mmCIF file of C-alpha atoms and ligand atoms in Angstrom:
data_model
loop_
_atom_site.group_PDB
_atom_site.id
_atom_site.type_symbol
_atom_site.label_atom_id
_atom_site.label_comp_id
_atom_site.label_asym_id
_atom_site.label_seq_id
_atom_site.Cartn_x
_atom_site.Cartn_y
_atom_site.Cartn_z
ATOM 1 C CA MET A 1 -58.226 -33.970 -83.115
ATOM 2 C CA ASN A 2 -56.626 -33.867 -86.576
ATOM 3 C CA ASP A 3 -52.929 -34.019 -87.506
ATOM 4 C CA LEU A 4 -52.560 -30.234 -87.530
ATOM 5 C CA ASN A 5 -54.003 -29.986 -84.010
ATOM 6 C CA LYS A 6 -51.592 -32.695 -82.847
ATOM 7 C CA GLU A 7 -48.616 -31.020 -84.532
ATOM 8 C CA ILE A 8 -49.444 -27.662 -82.919
ATOM 9 C CA GLU A 9 -49.998 -29.255 -79.526
ATOM 10 C CA GLN A 10 -46.620 -31.017 -79.724
ATOM 11 C CA GLN A 11 -44.806 -27.837 -80.817
ATOM 12 C CA LEU A 12 -46.333 -25.865 -77.976
ATOM 13 C CA ARG A 13 -45.461 -28.566 -75.443
ATOM 14 C CA ASN A 14 -41.863 -28.415 -76.736
ATOM 15 C CA GLU A 15 -41.946 -24.685 -76.021
ATOM 16 C CA ASN A 16 -43.130 -25.387 -72.470
ATOM 17 C CA ALA A 17 -46.721 -24.275 -72.889
ATOM 18 C CA ASP A 18 -48.863 -26.136 -70.366
ATOM 19 C CA PHE A 19 -52.006 -26.304 -72.449
ATOM 20 C CA VAL A 20 -53.570 -25.376 -75.755
ATOM 21 C CA HIS A 21 -57.265 -25.357 -76.570
ATOM 22 C CA PHE A 22 -58.797 -25.099 -80.023
ATOM 23 C CA VAL A 23 -61.772 -22.779 -79.864
ATOM 24 C CA ASP A 24 -64.582 -21.803 -82.249
ATOM 25 C CA ILE A 25 -64.869 -18.001 -82.362
ATOM 26 C CA SER A 26 -66.912 -17.797 -85.571
ATOM 27 C CA MET A 27 -70.029 -16.664 -83.666
ATOM 28 C CA LEU A 28 -68.336 -13.489 -82.416
ATOM 29 C CA ASP A 29 -68.760 -10.051 -83.920
ATOM 30 C CA ILE A 30 -66.333 -9.466 -86.810
ATOM 31 C CA ARG A 31 -64.732 -6.585 -84.883
ATOM 32 C CA GLN A 32 -63.735 -9.175 -82.290
ATOM 33 C CA ASN A 33 -62.797 -12.228 -84.374
ATOM 34 C CA ARG A 34 -61.491 -10.092 -87.316
ATOM 35 C CA GLY A 35 -62.971 -12.674 -89.715
ATOM 36 C CA PHE A 36 -61.102 -15.657 -88.231
ATOM 37 C CA PRO A 37 -63.195 -18.753 -87.407
ATOM 38 C CA TYR A 38 -60.857 -20.286 -84.818
ATOM 39 C CA ALA A 39 -58.616 -19.328 -81.921
ATOM 40 C CA LEU A 40 -55.858 -21.217 -80.196
ATOM 41 C CA LEU A 41 -55.777 -20.509 -76.495
ATOM 42 C CA ILE A 42 -52.306 -21.046 -75.048
ATOM 43 C CA GLY A 43 -51.630 -21.275 -71.321
ATOM 44 C CA ILE A 44 -48.577 -21.245 -69.076
ATOM 45 C CA ALA A 45 -49.048 -22.274 -65.462
ATOM 46 C CA ILE A 46 -47.476 -19.915 -62.953
ATOM 47 C CA ASN A 47 -44.809 -21.616 -60.851
ATOM 48 C CA PRO A 48 -46.445 -22.741 -57.573
ATOM 49 C CA HIS A 49 -43.298 -21.748 -55.641
ATOM 50 C CA PHE A 50 -43.644 -18.202 -56.947
ATOM 51 C CA ILE A 51 -47.307 -18.224 -55.902
ATOM 52 C CA LYS A 52 -46.237 -19.324 -52.431
ATOM 53 C CA THR A 53 -43.639 -16.551 -52.226
ATOM 54 C CA VAL A 54 -46.258 -13.930 -53.047
ATOM 55 C CA HIS A 55 -48.740 -15.574 -50.689
ATOM 56 C CA ASP A 56 -46.252 -15.518 -47.815
ATOM 57 C CA SER A 57 -45.025 -11.958 -48.461
ATOM 58 C CA PRO A 58 -47.680 -9.409 -47.442
ATOM 59 C CA ASP A 59 -45.607 -6.594 -48.930
ATOM 60 C CA TYR A 60 -44.812 -8.361 -52.187
ATOM 61 C CA VAL A 61 -44.507 -5.897 -55.073
ATOM 62 C CA HIS A 62 -45.098 -7.240 -58.571
ATOM 63 C CA THR A 63 -42.348 -6.170 -60.969
ATOM 64 C CA LEU A 64 -41.882 -6.424 -64.712
ATOM 65 C CA SER A 65 -39.132 -8.987 -64.143
ATOM 66 C CA ASP A 66 -40.873 -11.325 -61.692
ATOM 67 C CA GLU A 67 -42.029 -14.808 -62.645
ATOM 68 C CA TYR A 68 -45.569 -13.661 -63.394
ATOM 69 C CA ALA A 69 -44.329 -11.007 -65.800
ATOM 70 C CA GLN A 70 -41.896 -13.480 -67.367
ATOM 71 C CA ALA A 71 -44.688 -16.036 -67.908
ATOM 72 C CA GLU A 72 -46.833 -13.358 -69.553
ATOM 73 C CA LYS A 73 -43.955 -12.382 -71.814
ATOM 74 C CA ARG A 74 -43.206 -16.022 -72.666
ATOM 75 C CA VAL A 75 -46.794 -16.860 -73.624
ATOM 76 C CA GLY A 76 -46.815 -13.826 -75.928
ATOM 77 C CA MET A 77 -43.609 -14.990 -77.601
ATOM 78 C CA ILE A 78 -45.029 -18.501 -78.037
ATOM 79 C CA ALA A 79 -48.157 -16.997 -79.648
ATOM 80 C CA ASP A 80 -46.044 -14.888 -82.028
ATOM 81 C CA LYS A 81 -44.020 -17.955 -83.062
ATOM 82 C CA LEU A 82 -47.120 -20.069 -83.577
ATOM 83 C CA ALA A 83 -48.745 -17.395 -85.755
ATOM 84 C CA GLY A 84 -45.521 -17.220 -87.805
ATOM 85 C CA ARG A 85 -45.516 -20.996 -88.304
ATOM 86 C CA LEU A 86 -49.166 -21.043 -89.411
ATOM 87 C CA ILE A 87 -48.519 -18.221 -91.877
ATOM 88 C CA SER A 88 -45.488 -20.062 -93.286
ATOM 89 C CA LYS A 89 -47.817 -23.028 -93.939
ATOM 90 C CA GLY A 90 -50.041 -20.783 -96.053
ATOM 91 C CA TYR A 91 -52.793 -20.054 -93.507
ATOM 92 C CA LYS A 92 -53.858 -16.713 -92.111
ATOM 93 C CA ALA A 93 -53.008 -16.187 -88.467
ATOM 94 C CA LEU A 94 -52.927 -13.321 -85.999
ATOM 95 C CA SER A 95 -51.069 -13.418 -82.709
ATOM 96 C CA GLN A 96 -52.714 -11.506 -79.881
ATOM 97 C CA SER A 97 -49.472 -10.902 -77.982
ATOM 98 C CA ASP A 98 -49.125 -7.438 -76.442
ATOM 99 C CA ASN A 99 -46.673 -6.408 -79.166
ATOM 100 C CA ALA A 100 -48.907 -7.736 -81.955
ATOM 101 C CA LEU A 101 -51.962 -5.910 -80.559
ATOM 102 C CA ILE A 102 -50.025 -2.660 -80.395
ATOM 103 C CA THR A 103 -48.936 -3.148 -84.017
ATOM 104 C CA GLU A 104 -52.531 -3.956 -85.006
ATOM 105 C CA ASN A 105 -53.739 -0.968 -82.958
ATOM 106 C CA THR A 106 -56.445 -3.049 -81.267
ATOM 107 C CA PHE A 107 -55.499 -2.370 -77.659
ATOM 108 C CA ASP A 108 -57.136 0.662 -76.078
ATOM 109 C CA PHE A 109 -54.724 2.008 -73.473
ATOM 110 C CA THR A 110 -57.349 4.408 -72.120
ATOM 111 C CA THR A 111 -59.895 1.748 -71.226
ATOM 112 C CA LYS A 112 -57.270 -1.038 -70.879
ATOM 113 C CA THR A 113 -59.240 -3.270 -73.231
ATOM 114 C CA SER A 114 -58.455 -5.349 -76.293
ATOM 115 C CA VAL A 115 -61.132 -6.139 -78.884
ATOM 116 C CA LEU A 116 -60.983 -9.871 -78.066
ATOM 117 C CA PRO A 117 -59.517 -10.578 -74.615
ATOM 118 C CA HIS A 118 -57.804 -13.951 -74.078
ATOM 119 C CA LYS A 119 -60.311 -14.466 -71.264
ATOM 120 C CA THR A 120 -63.234 -14.333 -73.707
ATOM 121 C CA ILE A 121 -61.597 -17.088 -75.752
ATOM 122 C CA ALA A 122 -60.812 -18.968 -72.538
ATOM 123 C CA VAL A 123 -64.459 -18.899 -71.476
ATOM 124 C CA LEU A 124 -65.504 -20.137 -74.945
ATOM 125 C CA SER A 125 -63.038 -23.037 -74.518
ATOM 126 C CA GLY A 126 -65.344 -24.373 -71.792
ATOM 127 C CA THR A 127 -62.388 -25.107 -69.502
ATOM 128 C CA GLY A 128 -63.023 -22.511 -66.816
ATOM 129 C CA TYR A 129 -64.854 -19.359 -65.782
ATOM 130 C CA ILE A 130 -64.130 -15.811 -64.645
ATOM 131 C CA GLY A 131 -63.810 -15.476 -60.876
ATOM 132 C CA LYS A 132 -64.849 -12.562 -58.702
ATOM 133 C CA ASN A 133 -61.169 -11.574 -59.022
ATOM 134 C CA ASN A 134 -61.704 -11.072 -62.787
ATOM 135 C CA LEU A 135 -59.201 -13.849 -63.499
ATOM 136 C CA PHE A 136 -59.758 -17.004 -65.523
ATOM 137 C CA ILE A 137 -60.120 -19.942 -63.120
ATOM 138 C CA THR A 138 -59.625 -23.597 -63.979
ATOM 139 C CA ALA A 139 -59.878 -26.741 -61.876
ATOM 140 C CA GLU A 140 -56.245 -27.546 -62.626
ATOM 141 C CA TYR A 141 -54.493 -24.239 -61.928
ATOM 142 C CA GLY A 142 -57.016 -22.033 -60.157
ATOM 143 C CA ALA A 143 -56.154 -18.499 -61.273
ATOM 144 C CA ALA A 144 -52.464 -19.359 -61.700
ATOM 145 C CA GLN A 145 -52.127 -19.260 -65.449
ATOM 146 C CA CYS A 146 -51.017 -16.737 -68.049
ATOM 147 C CA LEU A 147 -52.956 -16.802 -71.298
ATOM 148 C CA GLY A 148 -52.130 -16.053 -74.906
ATOM 149 C CA SER A 149 -54.042 -16.541 -78.130
ATOM 150 C CA VAL A 150 -53.699 -16.828 -81.882
ATOM 151 C CA LEU A 151 -56.571 -16.365 -84.335
ATOM 152 C CA THR A 152 -56.470 -18.397 -87.536
ATOM 153 C CA ASN A 153 -58.304 -19.875 -90.495
ATOM 154 C CA ALA A 154 -56.152 -23.048 -90.414
ATOM 155 C CA PRO A 155 -58.304 -26.200 -90.805
ATOM 156 C CA LEU A 156 -58.301 -27.235 -87.161
ATOM 157 C CA SER A 157 -60.556 -29.800 -85.616
ATOM 158 C CA ILE A 158 -62.797 -27.999 -83.118
ATOM 159 C CA MET A 159 -65.034 -29.545 -80.472
ATOM 160 C CA GLU A 160 -68.237 -27.963 -79.173
ATOM 161 C CA HIS A 161 -67.720 -26.608 -75.653
ATOM 162 C CA GLU A 162 -70.285 -25.764 -73.032
ATOM 163 C CA ILE A 163 -69.681 -22.505 -71.164
ATOM 164 C CA LYS A 164 -68.854 -23.187 -67.505
ATOM 165 C CA SER A 165 -70.636 -21.190 -64.840
ATOM 166 C CA SER A 166 -68.940 -19.453 -61.926
ATOM 167 C CA GLN A 167 -67.955 -21.673 -59.007
ATOM 168 C CA CYS A 168 -67.232 -18.746 -56.665
ATOM 169 C CA GLY A 169 -70.476 -19.145 -54.723
ATOM 170 C CA ASN A 170 -70.458 -17.158 -51.471
ATOM 171 C CA CYS A 171 -66.657 -16.866 -51.362
ATOM 172 C CA ASN A 172 -65.431 -13.264 -51.283
ATOM 173 C CA ILE A 173 -61.813 -13.803 -50.292
ATOM 174 C CA CYS A 174 -60.421 -11.962 -53.310
ATOM 175 C CA ARG A 175 -62.677 -8.956 -52.731
ATOM 176 C CA ASP A 176 -61.739 -8.861 -49.054
ATOM 177 C CA VAL A 177 -57.945 -9.150 -49.538
ATOM 178 C CA CYS A 178 -57.777 -6.520 -52.263
ATOM 179 C CA PRO A 179 -55.869 -3.584 -50.714
ATOM 180 C CA GLN A 180 -57.338 -1.210 -53.303
ATOM 181 C CA LYS A 181 -60.976 -2.264 -52.829
ATOM 182 C CA ALA A 182 -60.988 -2.699 -56.607
ATOM 183 C CA LEU A 183 -63.153 -5.837 -56.649
ATOM 184 C CA ASN A 184 -66.918 -5.662 -56.255
ATOM 185 C CA GLY A 185 -67.673 -9.287 -55.307
ATOM 186 C CA VAL A 186 -69.788 -9.737 -58.450
ATOM 187 C CA VAL A 187 -70.515 -13.255 -59.699
ATOM 188 C CA TRP A 188 -69.563 -13.527 -63.358
ATOM 189 C CA ASP A 189 -71.757 -14.790 -66.165
ATOM 190 C CA MET A 190 -71.663 -14.085 -69.901
ATOM 191 C CA ASN A 191 -73.764 -10.917 -69.419
ATOM 192 C CA VAL A 192 -71.531 -9.408 -66.731
ATOM 193 C CA SER A 193 -68.931 -6.924 -67.942
ATOM 194 C CA ARG A 194 -65.377 -6.595 -66.689
ATOM 195 C CA ASP A 195 -66.129 -3.182 -65.265
ATOM 196 C CA GLU A 196 -68.912 -4.583 -63.098
ATOM 197 C CA ILE A 197 -66.397 -6.997 -61.541
ATOM 198 C CA VAL A 198 -63.322 -4.807 -61.122
ATOM 199 C CA ASN A 199 -62.244 -1.213 -61.260
ATOM 200 C CA VAL A 200 -59.140 -1.757 -63.397
ATOM 201 C CA TYR A 201 -57.950 1.788 -62.797
ATOM 202 C CA ASP A 202 -57.592 1.098 -59.076
ATOM 203 C CA CYS A 203 -55.867 -2.296 -59.478
ATOM 204 C CA VAL A 204 -52.137 -2.196 -58.771
ATOM 205 C CA THR A 205 -51.491 -5.824 -59.859
ATOM 206 C CA CYS A 206 -50.432 -6.873 -56.369
ATOM 207 C CA LEU A 207 -51.514 -10.462 -57.221
ATOM 208 C CA LYS A 208 -53.204 -10.956 -53.831
ATOM 209 C CA CYS A 209 -56.554 -11.864 -55.426
ATOM 210 C CA LEU A 210 -54.718 -14.465 -57.476
ATOM 211 C CA VAL A 211 -52.684 -16.144 -54.744
ATOM 212 C CA TYR A 212 -55.316 -16.084 -51.983
ATOM 213 C CA CYS A 213 -58.034 -17.633 -54.166
ATOM 214 C CA PRO A 214 -58.804 -21.103 -52.733
ATOM 215 C CA LYS A 215 -58.746 -22.537 -56.264
ATOM 216 C CA THR A 216 -55.168 -21.281 -56.704
ATOM 217 C CA LYS A 217 -54.239 -22.534 -53.237
ATOM 218 C CA ALA A 218 -55.547 -25.992 -54.132
ATOM 219 C CA TYR A 219 -53.184 -25.947 -57.140
ATOM 220 C CA MET A 220 -50.295 -24.882 -54.882
ATOM 221 C CA LYS A 221 -51.091 -27.543 -52.322
ATOM 222 C CA ARG A 222 -51.009 -30.230 -54.978
ATOM 223 C CA HIS A 223 -47.421 -29.197 -55.765
ATOM 224 C CA ILE A 224 -45.903 -27.926 -52.534
ATOM 225 C CA THR A 225 -46.611 -27.927 -48.820
ATOM 226 C CA MET A 226 -48.175 -24.699 -47.650
ATOM 227 C CA LYS A 227 -47.493 -23.041 -44.319
HETATM 228 S S1 LIG B 1 -54.290 -7.535 -58.207
HETATM 229 FE FE1 LIG B 1 -54.347 -6.628 -56.135
HETATM 230 S S2 LIG B 1 -55.156 -4.556 -56.458
HETATM 231 FE FE2 LIG B 1 -55.645 -5.728 -58.309
HETATM 232 S S3 LIG B 1 -57.712 -6.518 -57.950
HETATM 233 FE FE3 LIG B 1 -56.256 -8.111 -57.300
HETATM 234 S S4 LIG B 1 -55.981 -7.764 -55.112
HETATM 235 FE FE4 LIG B 1 -56.891 -5.894 -55.965
HETATM 236 S S1 LIG B 2 -61.176 -15.940 -54.076
HETATM 237 FE FE1 LIG B 2 -63.189 -16.888 -53.946
HETATM 238 S S2 LIG B 2 -64.558 -15.381 -54.891
HETATM 239 FE FE2 LIG B 2 -62.496 -14.845 -55.510
HETATM 240 S S3 LIG B 2 -62.195 -15.857 -57.488
HETATM 241 FE FE3 LIG B 2 -61.413 -17.245 -55.894
HETATM 242 S S4 LIG B 2 -63.161 -18.579 -55.408
HETATM 243 FE FE4 LIG B 2 -63.960 -16.807 -56.520
#
């Protein structure tokens, strides 16, 4: 890790990001990486007490002001600030916050897709995989993390990462708890598309597939006592 990596990591920690990974995206199609060789993947862990509240409330309704929405907003703001700092140092940088993608016109509202989803960068970071719930899963947080990303040509030190494979196995809890029947129980690998895993048009963001995932529950249990 070089001095720039360390400086960025420290700044993001000061802004309460829980992790940052430095990822090679140079192998991607230019429409995806927009000519940038590297991406910074930024993550904020979702408060385990909030996860427990949703878990224990069968009728929980996700709102644009709940802790999940706030974490998503915060990670976008952190990405915007980081991109601004890199640009002020003379590098090129592109935040992939919701606002930045709308400005760049690279989010398709019809298909609900961006040209380079944070989850694609997350998978390339080698720190997790996509679950049958279509969420990024890590050993540390399960599915309880909000992701952001910044693309850049800054001279970062980048490690080679092996792509992790799905650890879902025969589990189908997320598929079975989904009230919309939006999940298909498909095991992810790099050749599986989002639409094979989930019908995004049916998803109502109830968060059940996130909070009931055993990997998320393991994260909760490490922090609080479950019922
Ligand atoms: S958030 Fe809710 S509706 Fe959407 S896939 Fe997960 S369980 Fe189903
Ligand atoms: S609930 Fe089970 S199948 Fe769904 S993502 Fe979690 S581990 Fe995978």
